[in-house]
Every structure is written in C-alpha cells, then in structure tokens.
Amino acid sequence: MLDLSASIHLLGELLGQVLSEQESPALFEAEEGIRALAKARRDAELRGDETGQRAAHERLAAAVRALDVDAARAVASAFALYFDLVNLAEEAQRVHSLETRERERYPAPASESLAETIAALKARGTSAEQIAALVERLQIELVLTAHPTEAKRRTILSKLQRIGGILRDLYRAEPAPRERAAQQNALHAEITELWLTDRARTNRPAVTDEARTGLYFVDNVFWQALPRMHDDLARALAEHYPGVPPPARWLTLASWIGGDRDGNPNVTTHVTAETLRLHRGLAVERHRRALQELSRRLSMNVRRVPPPPAVQSWLSNRRPLPPHAAFLEARYVNEPYRLVLALLANDLADASHDDMPARLHDDRPHRARISDDDLRHTLDAIATALPPALHDPDLQLLRQQLAIFGLHAARLDIREESSRLTAALAEILRALNLDMQFDAADGDTRTRRLTGWLAVPPPAGLAPRLGVTSATVETWALFRLIQRARDVYGRDMFGPFIISMTHSAADILTVLLLAQWAGCADGLRIVPLFETLADLEAAPRILSDLFALDAYRAHLAACDNEQVIMIGYSDSNKDGGYLAANWALYEAQAQIACVCRLHGVKFTLFHGRGGTAARGGGPANRAIRAQPPGTVDGRLRMTEQGETISARYANAELAHRHLEQITSAVLLASAGDGAPPDDGWRAAMAGMAATARDTYRALVFETPEFLAFWRQATPLDEISRLRIGSRPVARRAGELQVAQIRAIPWVFSWMQSRFNLPGWYGLGTALQAHTDDGGLPALHDMYDRWLFFRALIDNAEMSLLKADMGIAALYTALAPDAGAAARTLERIRAEYDRARQAVLAVSRHAELMQDEPVVQRSVHLRNPYVDPLNYIQVEMLRRLRALADPESPEADAIREVIVLTINGVAAGLRNTG
C-alpha cells in the first residue's frame, strides 16, 4: 500500500520518464537542474542564508533565461503536470485517511458527518419538534459558475480522473507484483497521454464549452453524490429522531454558466437556449438509461403484484401502444411494471430528439413530450405497489435523482447588470410613448413610475421584438425566452433572476415589470446582488423600500413569501480591501435579516464566494458557522467557482466529505451555533475596518502610480488576452481600471505574481493600531470566542502563507519605472510584514497556519515547484513585452508558455481565483 510520499515519488519518476521519452533526456536534465536550484533557494531562505539564497536565485534566473521558447514550454508543462499529479496523490491520501479514521471510530459516526451532527444536536437537548422544524425549512443549493482560474478541458479532467482511480486502488490494498506492474504501466500510459494532450483549448472557449465542463461534474460526481447525502440525512434522523421525516428535496444544484450575461456579450438568448438543451439532455439521458435498466429487472407478474389503479389507468391511457412497447407486452405477458418503465424510457428517448432551441424560439403552441411530474407520479405509484422486500434500491435512487435533478439537471440562473436592464426598459418606454426620460430619473422617481405601471395591464403593442438597439432587442428576447421555456418545459428549468450592481428598489421593479409584460413574472425569484461597500451599506434600506410596496408584496406572495438576497465578496473586497469588506458583509447580513423579519419575509442569503480568501474562499464549513446568528436558518445558497469546483468535487469521496461539512455547518449554524458578538467586539471591528479601508484605498485608489504598477508588475494584460474563459476581463470593453476590472482577474493577477494583495492588505495596519491602543487582550478574546473573527484571521494566515514577497520582487522588476516600482513594492512589503506580525500576535501562533500542519507542510513542499513556474512566467513576460510586434507568431508561442505557467501556478497554489 502506498503512502503520500511514496505515491508522489512514483508519479514524479513516471513524469520524468515521460519527459525523457517524449521530449529528450537533455530537457529532463534541464528541468531537474531548475528544480534543484529552486529547492536550494528555498533551503537557503529557511536557513536565513541571504548570500546562499541570492546565489541560488541568480543561478535559477540564468537557467531560465537560457531556455528557448520550446524548452520553456516543456519545462513549464512538466511542473504544471507535476502539480496535477501531486493534487491527485494528496486527494488519494485524504480519502485513505478519511476511510481509516471512519474505521477507527466505528461504530461512532465520522467527524463532521451528518450522523455526528444530528447526534450532537440531540445530545445538546434539541427536541424532535425543533429538529422537524429545522429540516422542514432546510434548503441548500450550490451554484456552479464559470471562472477561468483553472481552465482545464473536459478531456484533461477525464484523464486525471482515471489516474486518480488508479492511485486510490494503490492506497487501498497491497497488490501482487504483477498487479502493481500493471497499475504502474497504466499510470505511465495515462501520464504520457496527458503530456501529449494540450492542457488548454487552442481557441477561447465558448460559453457552451464552459457549460459542458460544468455538466461534466454534474454527470460524473453530483448525480451520485447528492442522493447519497439525502440518504445520509434520512439514516441519521431515523436513528436519533425516528418520528421526523427527511425533506424530499433539500440539497440541489444550479448554474450560472450560459445564463450569466453580466458583462459577457457572448451569453445571448441563443446560447442560453442551447445551455438549457444541454441541461435537459443530460437529465433525460441519465433517467432514460436508469429506466431501461429497471425495466429489465422489475418483472413481477400482474397476479402476484397487482399494479395500483393509478398505474393501470396510466397504461390504459397509453393505448394503442407504440410498436416497441407492443412487442414487449407480447413477449413479457402479464409483466406490467416492465412495460410501464419501458414506455417511460421510450418517452425520454423521444424527448432527447426534441429540437429544444428551435422550440424555444418558436411561438407556436407546443407541449414537452414528458415532464417531471409524469415520471414522478408513475414511479411513486410503482414504488408504493411493491412489497417491502422488493423495495428496489435502484428504483429508490432513480426517484431521488428525479426529485433532485428533475429533467433539468441543474437550474439555470439568469444574471444581468442593473444599468443594462434600466437602459433597455427606458428604450422600450420611449418606443411606447410612456416615458421619455426614465433612465435619467433618480431611483425614487423610477420606483414611483414602475409601481404605477405594475398596477395596470401591460400596454398594447408589445411586439416580439422591442427596441431599436441590439442590446434592448436582446434583453427583451431574454424575458420572452424565460416565458417560453417555463411554459413548454416547466418552471424548474430556471433559478432566480439576479441583478448585479443593485443600487435601488427600482432595479428590482425593472425586472418585475419586464417579466410581467413578457408573461413570466409569476413565481419568478428576483434577486438583488449587493456588491460594493456602498451597496452593502444601502441594502437594508433598499429592501425596506421594496417590502413596503404593495406591488412587490403581491409578487412575493407568488414566491411563497420568500426573498433571496445575494451578497458579493469580490467587488466589496476590490472596493475596500479584505478587512473592511468582511466586516461590511457581516453587518449587511445581520441587518438584512432584521429587515426581512420585520416585514415578515422568509429569506435566503446567497453567498457569491470564490476561491481565495479575498473572494470569500477558505473552508466552507468554517465560513458558514461564522455567519451572523440567525442569518442561515436552514437556508443557504452559495457559488462554487473556478478551481474550487475541481478541487472539491473531482473526487467522489472528497465531494461527499465537502457536502457533509457544508450541511453539518448549516444545521449547527441554524441551531444557534456560536456566540453573538458583544458591543465591544463590534466597536473594535468597526474601528479596525475603517482603518484598514483607508490604508487599502490610499494605495489602490489614491496612489497615482499604482495602476501602472499593477499592470506592469503582474500578468494582468496577458491574462486579459488569454483564451482561458468566455467572459471579458472588464465589464466594459477597453476599461482596465480598478473600478471596472472584474474581481477574478484582479485577484488572479495578484495571486499569480505572489503578492496576494487582496487577501491581506490593510489588515496589518488596522490590527497594529488596535494593539497599540492596548487592545490585544480583547483581540485574543475575539479570536477565541467569535467564529467570524477567528475565520477572518485564519483565512488571512492562509493568504499570507501563500504570498511571497521574494517572488513578487521578480515581477516588480518588469516595471519600466524602477524607482516608482521599488517604492510601491516597499510599501506593500512593509504592510505584509505588519500583517504577518499582527496576525501571529492575535492567533498566538509561532508560525503561519500553525494549527493546520498538513496545509502548512503542503505549501512549504510545493513552493520549490511553484517557484520555477513564476521564474518562467516572468521571463516570458519580459520577452513578450520586448517584442516589436505583439501579434507575431513568436508572441503566440510565448503566450502558449504563459498559459502553461498560469495553469501550473493555479494548480500549485490552489484557491487562486
């Protein structure tokens, strides 16, 4: 049986063999030499040997400079692929450790499992009535989004999944020599295939490519993982609260991919229609195969197991039978269950041939060949007819999968920016002679006007195509598409309509009016997204204004009186820095909850979390339990973005573990987990947040040379050109300003260059100022007893550990104005040192991440392998920027190497976007 060290050693040897075989022994030696120099540099750093560190740096930089572009490509590929393999080895080790601990604890439940959580709640004295109320409102939805921080093709994901399977087999048993040789040969073949396969697409991926990648995880992981979670909860409740039934559908999936139009002109109504087809196609085919298999097994005779009246009636209504079913009836006489399931499978086969995009763009009457309810009612009737001994597990699994995934696989959210919606409605109003200056009015004025139009029937003249500009035509087409898809294929196709950059109640009413005029308002969840610091502060007032409107309360009544509110972690961080953003988010959530309760509105907070701490990343269970008391209450919606999707869900066992931790955290947070902050803590946080915000904005927004430094000392411009995602890096073309740049490239550029600035800048000054005023004992108390503050400090520790000012200095040398760049770097370095010292003082750790030795060791072991990728990236950036023609074939070859280094650094550091 392998351990982690042995498996990494095996994979490294095989990769070296492949590099020698497929490139050359000389290239393998060059790669090994660079690796040895990087390791020597880090060893000297750990010893405090500045002379040795400087000498190793100079030799490493010289070795990288000596590489031609082809050699640089091969060496970068080797390090990038190495991290893919190391990640798989670590995942296999984690699975093995989880299995070992589970065996050791048996019959006690595994740590952070649902069984342990439900048992803990019972031991705490939670009554059956309280648990019943909690699970009745339990609703967790994960939302997949396409962010290109780790842009692996599905081809690469499939190959890595096969390698991971072989590694898990090697961990679980001690194979015979012949079996071990076969497994090593299989690993060698898979690694060779990986080496010979392009890691990234040669063209910028289309939105539908990203949708297919998201659906890869639905198909290969979530399809089994979510039903397993439902079973886990059912068993835990049966053991500890036998009278409490589990909810039928409490853990579900949604997606933004193909529906997120905010700043992405590539997401059109045609793309959204095709995405809906892909979603439905996956679910239809999955259910069809399951029904076909079940039809071969449920062969009970009609006399032994008479079908219930509902099944008999359903079968009678299907006659005359199609030829295939008639053949089955003649061949398998008196086996009605087989016949019914075969008919359902045939219905799904017919549905799979439906030209769904054409149907969605056609106004002629049409009814879907089969619906969720058709399947669900028939399968439920069959299940109730079977004797207990024949409660087929595959039939139960199919019913559970149908309840979770329906015929849509994952609900598709729609997102658009408020200003675009306002502009579209203003143009339509002008065309209808209803209002010539709508978009020029302030929010309160627009709210009054919208309330009036919502109270009367839609105006005459609402043609299929409204608007003069293409943007307005497209916006109106979107609402008509929603209406058509809901009418033909059911409401479950769609998640909510999210309004980014929500600034007033008028932004929500704009969507409601357009939806009402298009005929799709009934039950449509309209979700404001509060992102900037100003909008987070204004959110309670905006919601109060909204809930006071009769027109909107009538709409909420059709939505089960529930409001979903989204908060954005990215733009708030970009706006005010790490500490200020986290405190603003905490305060906004607490106040939003108060407003909703005051108005008698059920609410779900939707967390727009990303991979890094700067974007709400970090351990999800810790983050959930750190939310303000009373804001979770059994309901949680959160995004899964970028490399976090593959890191958390590529491995089925780790996916299950992560889902367990999320669900356990929701249950504990909803049951009153954690002490609320006292007034002193809140005052301390408010003061530190203000100091941190001023410190951050003084650098980012008030330093004239900062913008140039950012663009020159990070790979931002190159990231903006790379074909690693369908969405532009800025909300508006040509605007590479801090305010307009998307949070993904903002964070990604700083992480690639190892500054990791958004994850800690401003924190050191704020903590030090509070400490200098004698507040360190209070900070210790906050860290020990306040889950929010502890998570904030712990996540900052991770950001500081992954940052590296020595590597950042390499990127700083790219800036043409050496003097200005040196001053900015020194300013950043000084704040880094303050943050590191202050965080360690608060946590009372001797080293960063002291309480997470596995993570700490992993980062330290990875650094010598990440560093060469940074050195190569810097060298390629220098060469690219020196070219006379940035569009030449030589430039394209250099950019190919940069793509490899970007992928490699992301894989090596993880949590980068």
PDB file of N, CA and C in Angstrom, residues 594-671:
ATOM      1  N   CYS A 594     -32.657  41.333   9.871  1.00  0.00           N
ATOM      2  CA  CYS A 594     -33.598  42.105  10.705  1.00  0.00           C
ATOM      3  C   CYS A 594     -34.717  42.712   9.861  1.00  0.00           C
ATOM      4  N   VAL A 595     -34.354  43.260   8.705  1.00  0.00           N
ATOM      5  CA  VAL A 595     -35.360  43.865   7.823  1.00  0.00           C
ATOM      6  C   VAL A 595     -36.359  42.813   7.354  1.00  0.00           C
ATOM      7  N   CYS A 596     -35.883  41.670   6.963  1.00  0.00           N
ATOM      8  CA  CYS A 596     -36.779  40.615   6.481  1.00  0.00           C
ATOM      9  C   CYS A 596     -37.729  40.156   7.583  1.00  0.00           C
ATOM     10  N   ARG A 597     -37.214  39.977   8.775  1.00  0.00           N
ATOM     11  CA  ARG A 597     -38.079  39.554   9.877  1.00  0.00           C
ATOM     12  C   ARG A 597     -39.100  40.635  10.223  1.00  0.00           C
ATOM     13  N   LEU A 598     -38.669  41.880  10.183  1.00  0.00           N
ATOM     14  CA  LEU A 598     -39.571  42.990  10.488  1.00  0.00           C
ATOM     15  C   LEU A 598     -40.748  43.016   9.520  1.00  0.00           C
ATOM     16  N   HIS A 599     -40.506  42.657   8.258  1.00  0.00           N
ATOM     17  CA  HIS A 599     -41.555  42.682   7.246  1.00  0.00           C
ATOM     18  C   HIS A 599     -42.210  41.312   7.050  1.00  0.00           C
ATOM     19  N   GLY A 600     -41.843  40.328   7.880  1.00  0.00           N
ATOM     20  CA  GLY A 600     -42.464  39.009   7.782  1.00  0.00           C
ATOM     21  C   GLY A 600     -42.117  38.259   6.509  1.00  0.00           C
ATOM     22  N   VAL A 601     -40.900  38.463   6.023  1.00  0.00           N
ATOM     23  CA  VAL A 601     -40.464  37.831   4.775  1.00  0.00           C
ATOM     24  C   VAL A 601     -39.440  36.737   5.090  1.00  0.00           C
ATOM     25  N   LYS A 602     -39.683  35.538   4.567  1.00  0.00           N
ATOM     26  CA  LYS A 602     -38.667  34.493   4.653  1.00  0.00           C
ATOM     27  C   LYS A 602     -37.517  34.877   3.724  1.00  0.00           C
ATOM     28  N   PHE A 603     -36.303  34.534   4.119  1.00  0.00           N
ATOM     29  CA  PHE A 603     -35.182  34.971   3.293  1.00  0.00           C
ATOM     30  C   PHE A 603     -34.121  33.879   3.202  1.00  0.00           C
ATOM     31  N   THR A 604     -33.391  33.911   2.101  1.00  0.00           N
ATOM     32  CA  THR A 604     -32.220  33.063   1.896  1.00  0.00           C
ATOM     33  C   THR A 604     -31.090  33.956   1.442  1.00  0.00           C
ATOM     34  N   LEU A 605     -29.979  33.897   2.148  1.00  0.00           N
ATOM     35  CA  LEU A 605     -28.808  34.651   1.720  1.00  0.00           C
ATOM     36  C   LEU A 605     -28.010  33.807   0.728  1.00  0.00           C
ATOM     37  N   PHE A 606     -27.675  34.424  -0.384  1.00  0.00           N
ATOM     38  CA  PHE A 606     -26.948  33.787  -1.484  1.00  0.00           C
ATOM     39  C   PHE A 606     -25.537  34.370  -1.465  1.00  0.00           C
ATOM     40  N   HIS A 607     -24.567  33.515  -1.168  1.00  0.00           N
ATOM     41  CA  HIS A 607     -23.182  33.952  -0.993  1.00  0.00           C
ATOM     42  C   HIS A 607     -22.394  33.750  -2.284  1.00  0.00           C
ATOM     43  N   GLY A 608     -21.900  34.865  -2.847  1.00  0.00           N
ATOM     44  CA  GLY A 608     -21.116  34.781  -4.074  1.00  0.00           C
ATOM     45  C   GLY A 608     -19.651  34.572  -3.773  1.00  0.00           C
ATOM     46  N   ARG A 609     -19.325  33.389  -3.279  1.00  0.00           N
ATOM     47  CA  ARG A 609     -17.959  33.100  -2.845  1.00  0.00           C
ATOM     48  C   ARG A 609     -17.094  32.612  -4.001  1.00  0.00           C
ATOM     49  N   GLY A 610     -15.813  32.977  -3.932  1.00  0.00           N
ATOM     50  CA  GLY A 610     -14.846  32.488  -4.905  1.00  0.00           C
ATOM     51  C   GLY A 610     -13.824  31.584  -4.251  1.00  0.00           C
ATOM     52  N   GLY A 611     -12.655  31.453  -4.856  1.00  0.00           N
ATOM     53  CA  GLY A 611     -11.653  30.518  -4.368  1.00  0.00           C
ATOM     54  C   GLY A 611     -10.760  31.086  -3.273  1.00  0.00           C
ATOM     55  N   THR A 612     -10.334  32.353  -3.428  1.00  0.00           N
ATOM     56  CA  THR A 612      -9.411  32.938  -2.466  1.00  0.00           C
ATOM     57  C   THR A 612     -10.145  33.528  -1.279  1.00  0.00           C
ATOM     58  N   ALA A 613      -9.377  33.789  -0.221  1.00  0.00           N
ATOM     59  CA  ALA A 613      -9.952  34.484   0.935  1.00  0.00           C
ATOM     60  C   ALA A 613     -10.456  35.866   0.531  1.00  0.00           C
ATOM     61  N   ALA A 614      -9.815  36.482  -0.466  1.00  0.00           N
ATOM     62  CA  ALA A 614     -10.248  37.797  -0.942  1.00  0.00           C
ATOM     63  C   ALA A 614     -11.626  37.743  -1.573  1.00  0.00           C
ATOM     64  N   ARG A 615     -12.045  36.565  -2.010  1.00  0.00           N
ATOM     65  CA  ARG A 615     -13.340  36.436  -2.672  1.00  0.00           C
ATOM     66  C   ARG A 615     -14.269  35.511  -1.891  1.00  0.00           C
ATOM     67  N   GLY A 616     -14.069  35.467  -0.573  1.00  0.00           N
ATOM     68  CA  GLY A 616     -14.965  34.674   0.265  1.00  0.00           C
ATOM     69  C   GLY A 616     -14.580  33.218   0.360  1.00  0.00           C
ATOM     70  N   GLY A 617     -13.350  32.891  -0.067  1.00  0.00           N
ATOM     71  CA  GLY A 617     -12.930  31.492  -0.047  1.00  0.00           C
ATOM     72  C   GLY A 617     -12.515  31.031   1.338  1.00  0.00           C
ATOM     73  N   GLY A 618     -11.835  29.884   1.381  1.00  0.00           N
ATOM     74  CA  GLY A 618     -11.477  29.267   2.642  1.00  0.00           C
ATOM     75  C   GLY A 618     -12.412  28.108   2.936  1.00  0.00           C
ATOM     76  N   PRO A 619     -12.188  27.406   4.038  1.00  0.00           N
ATOM     77  CA  PRO A 619     -13.047  26.273   4.388  1.00  0.00           C
ATOM     78  C   PRO A 619     -14.512  26.681   4.480  1.00  0.00           C
ATOM     79  N   ALA A 620     -15.357  26.036   3.684  1.00  0.00           N
ATOM     80  CA  ALA A 620     -16.760  26.456   3.603  1.00  0.00           C
ATOM     81  C   ALA A 620     -17.490  26.225   4.916  1.00  0.00           C
ATOM     82  N   ASN A 621     -17.212  25.109   5.600  1.00  0.00           N
ATOM     83  CA  ASN A 621     -17.921  24.838   6.851  1.00  0.00           C
ATOM     84  C   ASN A 621     -17.610  25.896   7.907  1.00  0.00           C
ATOM     85  N   ARG A 622     -16.357  26.328   7.955  1.00  0.00           N
ATOM     86  CA  ARG A 622     -15.963  27.372   8.906  1.00  0.00           C
ATOM     87  C   ARG A 622     -16.657  28.690   8.557  1.00  0.00           C
ATOM     88  N   ALA A 623     -16.722  28.991   7.275  1.00  0.00           N
ATOM     89  CA  ALA A 623     -17.352  30.246   6.846  1.00  0.00           C
ATOM     90  C   ALA A 623     -18.841  30.259   7.175  1.00  0.00           C
ATOM     91  N   ILE A 624     -19.513  29.132   6.992  1.00  0.00           N
ATOM     92  CA  ILE A 624     -20.952  29.065   7.262  1.00  0.00           C
ATOM     93  C   ILE A 624     -21.222  29.251   8.748  1.00  0.00           C
ATOM     94  N   ARG A 625     -20.441  28.597   9.570  1.00  0.00           N
ATOM     95  CA  ARG A 625     -20.657  28.698  11.016  1.00  0.00           C
ATOM     96  C   ARG A 625     -20.278  30.075  11.550  1.00  0.00           C
ATOM     97  N   ALA A 626     -19.507  30.840  10.745  1.00  0.00           N
ATOM     98  CA  ALA A 626     -19.089  32.172  11.160  1.00  0.00           C
ATOM     99  C   ALA A 626     -20.075  33.259  10.751  1.00  0.00           C
ATOM    100  N   GLN A 627     -21.189  32.889  10.108  1.00  0.00           N
ATOM    101  CA  GLN A 627     -22.165  33.894   9.691  1.00  0.00           C
ATOM    102  C   GLN A 627     -22.865  34.488  10.910  1.00  0.00           C
ATOM    103  N   PRO A 628     -23.402  35.699  10.779  1.00  0.00           N
ATOM    104  CA  PRO A 628     -24.111  36.308  11.917  1.00  0.00           C
ATOM    105  C   PRO A 628     -25.244  35.405  12.398  1.00  0.00           C
ATOM    106  N   PRO A 629     -25.465  35.325  13.688  1.00  0.00           N
ATOM    107  CA  PRO A 629     -26.544  34.476  14.214  1.00  0.00           C
ATOM    108  C   PRO A 629     -27.889  34.819  13.575  1.00  0.00           C
ATOM    109  N   GLY A 630     -28.635  33.784  13.220  1.00  0.00           N
ATOM    110  CA  GLY A 630     -29.965  33.972  12.669  1.00  0.00           C
ATOM    111  C   GLY A 630     -30.009  34.249  11.188  1.00  0.00           C
ATOM    112  N   THR A 631     -28.865  34.238  10.493  1.00  0.00           N
ATOM    113  CA  THR A 631     -28.872  34.555   9.061  1.00  0.00           C
ATOM    114  C   THR A 631     -28.861  33.313   8.178  1.00  0.00           C
ATOM    115  N   VAL A 632     -28.574  32.159   8.741  1.00  0.00           N
ATOM    116  CA  VAL A 632     -28.589  30.926   7.940  1.00  0.00           C
ATOM    117  C   VAL A 632     -29.970  30.282   8.026  1.00  0.00           C
ATOM    118  N   ASP A 633     -30.371  29.907   9.226  1.00  0.00           N
ATOM    119  CA  ASP A 633     -31.738  29.421   9.492  1.00  0.00           C
ATOM    120  C   ASP A 633     -32.184  28.335   8.517  1.00  0.00           C
ATOM    121  N   GLY A 634     -31.310  27.399   8.264  1.00  0.00           N
ATOM    122  CA  GLY A 634     -31.657  26.244   7.432  1.00  0.00           C
ATOM    123  C   GLY A 634     -31.535  26.477   5.950  1.00  0.00           C
ATOM    124  N   ARG A 635     -31.294  27.716   5.527  1.00  0.00           N
ATOM    125  CA  ARG A 635     -31.281  28.037   4.099  1.00  0.00           C
ATOM    126  C   ARG A 635     -29.924  28.620   3.714  1.00  0.00           C
ATOM    127  N   LEU A 636     -29.366  28.088   2.636  1.00  0.00           N
ATOM    128  CA  LEU A 636     -28.077  28.583   2.159  1.00  0.00           C
ATOM    129  C   LEU A 636     -27.979  28.373   0.664  1.00  0.00           C
ATOM    130  N   ARG A 637     -27.527  29.413  -0.007  1.00  0.00           N
ATOM    131  CA  ARG A 637     -27.204  29.316  -1.432  1.00  0.00           C
ATOM    132  C   ARG A 637     -25.803  29.879  -1.596  1.00  0.00           C
ATOM    133  N   MET A 638     -24.933  29.187  -2.303  1.00  0.00           N
ATOM    134  CA  MET A 638     -23.569  29.672  -2.453  1.00  0.00           C
ATOM    135  C   MET A 638     -22.992  29.217  -3.785  1.00  0.00           C
ATOM    136  N   THR A 639     -22.120  30.060  -4.340  1.00  0.00           N
ATOM    137  CA  THR A 639     -21.474  29.723  -5.597  1.00  0.00           C
ATOM    138  C   THR A 639     -20.268  28.828  -5.344  1.00  0.00           C
ATOM    139  N   GLU A 640     -20.018  27.982  -6.317  1.00  0.00           N
ATOM    140  CA  GLU A 640     -18.780  27.202  -6.377  1.00  0.00           C
ATOM    141  C   GLU A 640     -18.085  27.637  -7.659  1.00  0.00           C
ATOM    142  N   GLN A 641     -16.894  28.252  -7.528  1.00  0.00           N
ATOM    143  CA  GLN A 641     -16.297  28.945  -8.659  1.00  0.00           C
ATOM    144  C   GLN A 641     -14.894  28.448  -8.950  1.00  0.00           C
ATOM    145  N   GLY A 642     -14.542  28.567 -10.244  1.00  0.00           N
ATOM    146  CA  GLY A 642     -13.160  28.376 -10.653  1.00  0.00           C
ATOM    147  C   GLY A 642     -12.593  27.039 -10.241  1.00  0.00           C
ATOM    148  N   GLU A 643     -11.357  27.078  -9.748  1.00  0.00           N
ATOM    149  CA  GLU A 643     -10.667  25.830  -9.411  1.00  0.00           C
ATOM    150  C   GLU A 643     -11.259  25.149  -8.197  1.00  0.00           C
ATOM    151  N   THR A 644     -12.138  25.836  -7.430  1.00  0.00           N
ATOM    152  CA  THR A 644     -12.747  25.179  -6.281  1.00  0.00           C
ATOM    153  C   THR A 644     -13.667  24.049  -6.710  1.00  0.00           C
ATOM    154  N   ILE A 645     -14.209  24.116  -7.914  1.00  0.00           N
ATOM    155  CA  ILE A 645     -15.111  23.044  -8.364  1.00  0.00           C
ATOM    156  C   ILE A 645     -14.328  21.750  -8.508  1.00  0.00           C
ATOM    157  N   SER A 646     -13.217  21.785  -9.237  1.00  0.00           N
ATOM    158  CA  SER A 646     -12.456  20.552  -9.412  1.00  0.00           C
ATOM    159  C   SER A 646     -11.745  20.150  -8.121  1.00  0.00           C
ATOM    160  N   ALA A 647     -11.295  21.135  -7.327  1.00  0.00           N
ATOM    161  CA  ALA A 647     -10.610  20.802  -6.074  1.00  0.00           C
ATOM    162  C   ALA A 647     -11.550  20.107  -5.095  1.00  0.00           C
ATOM    163  N   ARG A 648     -12.822  20.519  -5.080  1.00  0.00           N
ATOM    164  CA  ARG A 648     -13.755  19.966  -4.103  1.00  0.00           C
ATOM    165  C   ARG A 648     -14.550  18.781  -4.630  1.00  0.00           C
ATOM    166  N   TYR A 649     -14.758  18.716  -5.945  1.00  0.00           N
ATOM    167  CA  TYR A 649     -15.745  17.769  -6.458  1.00  0.00           C
ATOM    168  C   TYR A 649     -15.233  16.802  -7.521  1.00  0.00           C
ATOM    169  N   ALA A 650     -13.970  16.887  -7.918  1.00  0.00           N
ATOM    170  CA  ALA A 650     -13.487  15.950  -8.933  1.00  0.00           C
ATOM    171  C   ALA A 650     -13.411  14.530  -8.379  1.00  0.00           C
ATOM    172  N   ASN A 651     -13.152  14.413  -7.090  1.00  0.00           N
ATOM    173  CA  ASN A 651     -13.085  13.112  -6.427  1.00  0.00           C
ATOM    174  C   ASN A 651     -14.404  12.870  -5.691  1.00  0.00           C
ATOM    175  N   ALA A 652     -15.050  11.747  -5.992  1.00  0.00           N
ATOM    176  CA  ALA A 652     -16.391  11.490  -5.450  1.00  0.00           C
ATOM    177  C   ALA A 652     -16.391  11.432  -3.918  1.00  0.00           C
ATOM    178  N   GLU A 653     -15.382  10.807  -3.324  1.00  0.00           N
ATOM    179  CA  GLU A 653     -15.350  10.694  -1.865  1.00  0.00           C
ATOM    180  C   GLU A 653     -15.101  12.040  -1.201  1.00  0.00           C
ATOM    181  N   LEU A 654     -14.206  12.833  -1.788  1.00  0.00           N
ATOM    182  CA  LEU A 654     -13.958  14.153  -1.223  1.00  0.00           C
ATOM    183  C   LEU A 654     -15.148  15.072  -1.456  1.00  0.00           C
ATOM    184  N   ALA A 655     -15.834  14.882  -2.569  1.00  0.00           N
ATOM    185  CA  ALA A 655     -17.057  15.648  -2.805  1.00  0.00           C
ATOM    186  C   ALA A 655     -18.076  15.359  -1.712  1.00  0.00           C
ATOM    187  N   HIS A 656     -18.237  14.081  -1.374  1.00  0.00           N
ATOM    188  CA  HIS A 656     -19.170  13.706  -0.315  1.00  0.00           C
ATOM    189  C   HIS A 656     -18.744  14.316   1.013  1.00  0.00           C
ATOM    190  N   ARG A 657     -17.449  14.299   1.286  1.00  0.00           N
ATOM    191  CA  ARG A 657     -16.947  14.880   2.525  1.00  0.00           C
ATOM    192  C   ARG A 657     -17.248  16.371   2.587  1.00  0.00           C
ATOM    193  N   HIS A 658     -17.008  17.072   1.486  1.00  0.00           N
ATOM    194  CA  HIS A 658     -17.254  18.507   1.464  1.00  0.00           C
ATOM    195  C   HIS A 658     -18.740  18.813   1.641  1.00  0.00           C
ATOM    196  N   LEU A 659     -19.592  18.041   0.996  1.00  0.00           N
ATOM    197  CA  LEU A 659     -21.030  18.242   1.131  1.00  0.00           C
ATOM    198  C   LEU A 659     -21.491  17.964   2.554  1.00  0.00           C
ATOM    199  N   GLU A 660     -20.897  16.956   3.188  1.00  0.00           N
ATOM    200  CA  GLU A 660     -21.203  16.686   4.600  1.00  0.00           C
ATOM    201  C   GLU A 660     -20.849  17.884   5.475  1.00  0.00           C
ATOM    202  N   GLN A 661     -19.676  18.462   5.233  1.00  0.00           N
ATOM    203  CA  GLN A 661     -19.232  19.576   6.067  1.00  0.00           C
ATOM    204  C   GLN A 661     -20.124  20.798   5.877  1.00  0.00           C
ATOM    205  N   ILE A 662     -20.525  21.044   4.630  1.00  0.00           N
ATOM    206  CA  ILE A 662     -21.430  22.177   4.377  1.00  0.00           C
ATOM    207  C   ILE A 662     -22.752  21.973   5.103  1.00  0.00           C
ATOM    208  N   THR A 663     -23.331  20.789   4.931  1.00  0.00           N
ATOM    209  CA  THR A 663     -24.641  20.522   5.531  1.00  0.00           C
ATOM    210  C   THR A 663     -24.570  20.536   7.044  1.00  0.00           C
ATOM    211  N   SER A 664     -23.531  19.948   7.603  1.00  0.00           N
ATOM    212  CA  SER A 664     -23.373  19.959   9.057  1.00  0.00           C
ATOM    213  C   SER A 664     -23.257  21.376   9.576  1.00  0.00           C
ATOM    214  N   ALA A 665     -22.501  22.213   8.861  1.00  0.00           N
ATOM    215  CA  ALA A 665     -22.340  23.598   9.289  1.00  0.00           C
ATOM    216  C   ALA A 665     -23.660  24.347   9.224  1.00  0.00           C
ATOM    217  N   VAL A 666     -24.461  24.106   8.191  1.00  0.00           N
ATOM    218  CA  VAL A 666     -25.770  24.761   8.082  1.00  0.00           C
ATOM    219  C   VAL A 666     -26.663  24.355   9.237  1.00  0.00           C
ATOM    220  N   LEU A 667     -26.687  23.075   9.560  1.00  0.00           N
ATOM    221  CA  LEU A 667     -27.526  22.605  10.658  1.00  0.00           C
ATOM    222  C   LEU A 667     -27.093  23.208  11.993  1.00  0.00           C
ATOM    223  N   LEU A 668     -25.780  23.219  12.237  1.00  0.00           N
ATOM    224  CA  LEU A 668     -25.282  23.755  13.501  1.00  0.00           C
ATOM    225  C   LEU A 668     -25.511  25.262  13.590  1.00  0.00           C
ATOM    226  N   ALA A 669     -25.248  25.971  12.497  1.00  0.00           N
ATOM    227  CA  ALA A 669     -25.465  27.419  12.498  1.00  0.00           C
ATOM    228  C   ALA A 669     -26.939  27.742  12.697  1.00  0.00           C
ATOM    229  N   SER A 670     -27.806  26.924  12.124  1.00  0.00           N
ATOM    230  CA  SER A 670     -29.245  27.168  12.235  1.00  0.00           C
ATOM    231  C   SER A 670     -29.776  26.839  13.618  1.00  0.00           C
ATOM    232  N   ALA A 671     -29.062  25.983  14.337  1.00  0.00           N
ATOM    233  CA  ALA A 671     -29.499  25.588  15.670  1.00  0.00           C
ATOM    234  C   ALA A 671     -28.904  26.475  16.761  1.00  0.00           C
TER     235      ALA A 671
END
